[in-house]
């Protein structure tokens, strides 16, 4: 699977969602649409062939070790 394969490559155990477990999850909205703009790129280079394109799907936030981090876009 997409989420298990990278863990195997890195030698990490499979993750499980269960009460009392520390969670690392990403909230992805497949219906959201975003416009790629140079000012929002996090790279030092502000060039991307995607600038000006409208893309479908957006990360809304991430839970990392039980802490919530909201997407800034």
mmCIF file of C-alpha atoms in Angstrom, residues 5-39:
data_model
loop_
_atom_site.group_PDB
_atom_site.id
_atom_site.type_symbol
_atom_site.label_atom_id
_atom_site.label_comp_id
_atom_site.label_asym_id
_atom_site.label_seq_id
_atom_site.Cartn_x
_atom_site.Cartn_y
_atom_site.Cartn_z
ATOM 1 C CA UNK A 5 5.492 0.682 1.516
ATOM 2 C CA UNK A 6 7.534 3.773 2.520
ATOM 3 C CA UNK A 7 7.591 2.580 6.154
ATOM 4 C CA UNK A 8 8.950 -0.784 5.040
ATOM 5 C CA UNK A 9 11.655 0.882 2.934
ATOM 6 C CA UNK A 10 12.725 2.926 5.985
ATOM 7 C CA UNK A 11 12.579 -0.090 8.280
ATOM 8 C CA UNK A 12 9.733 1.380 10.369
ATOM 9 C CA UNK A 13 6.942 -0.724 11.862
ATOM 10 C CA UNK A 14 3.435 -0.503 10.415
ATOM 11 C CA UNK A 15 1.324 2.279 11.931
ATOM 12 C CA UNK A 16 -2.000 1.488 13.604
ATOM 13 C CA UNK A 17 -4.802 3.776 14.713
ATOM 14 C CA UNK A 18 -5.903 2.831 18.208
ATOM 15 C CA UNK A 19 -6.990 4.497 21.432
ATOM 16 C CA UNK A 20 -3.983 5.655 23.436
ATOM 17 C CA UNK A 21 -1.605 5.572 20.447
ATOM 18 C CA UNK A 22 0.301 8.670 19.349
ATOM 19 C CA UNK A 23 -1.022 9.603 15.921
ATOM 20 C CA UNK A 24 0.557 10.912 12.757
ATOM 21 C CA UNK A 25 -2.194 11.576 10.226
ATOM 22 C CA UNK A 26 -2.751 13.917 7.304
ATOM 23 C CA UNK A 27 -6.152 15.443 6.544
ATOM 24 C CA UNK A 28 -6.393 15.589 2.747
ATOM 25 C CA UNK A 29 -9.374 17.171 0.991
ATOM 26 C CA UNK A 30 -9.615 15.595 -2.478
ATOM 27 C CA UNK A 31 -12.370 18.013 -3.541
ATOM 28 C CA UNK A 32 -10.510 21.257 -2.733
ATOM 29 C CA UNK A 33 -9.001 23.260 -5.582
ATOM 30 C CA UNK A 34 -5.889 25.419 -5.204
ATOM 31 C CA UNK A 35 -4.185 27.894 -7.510
ATOM 32 C CA UNK A 36 -0.393 27.514 -7.564
ATOM 33 C CA UNK A 37 1.204 30.933 -7.003
ATOM 34 C CA UNK A 38 4.913 31.851 -6.810
ATOM 35 C CA UNK A 39 4.408 33.667 -3.499
#
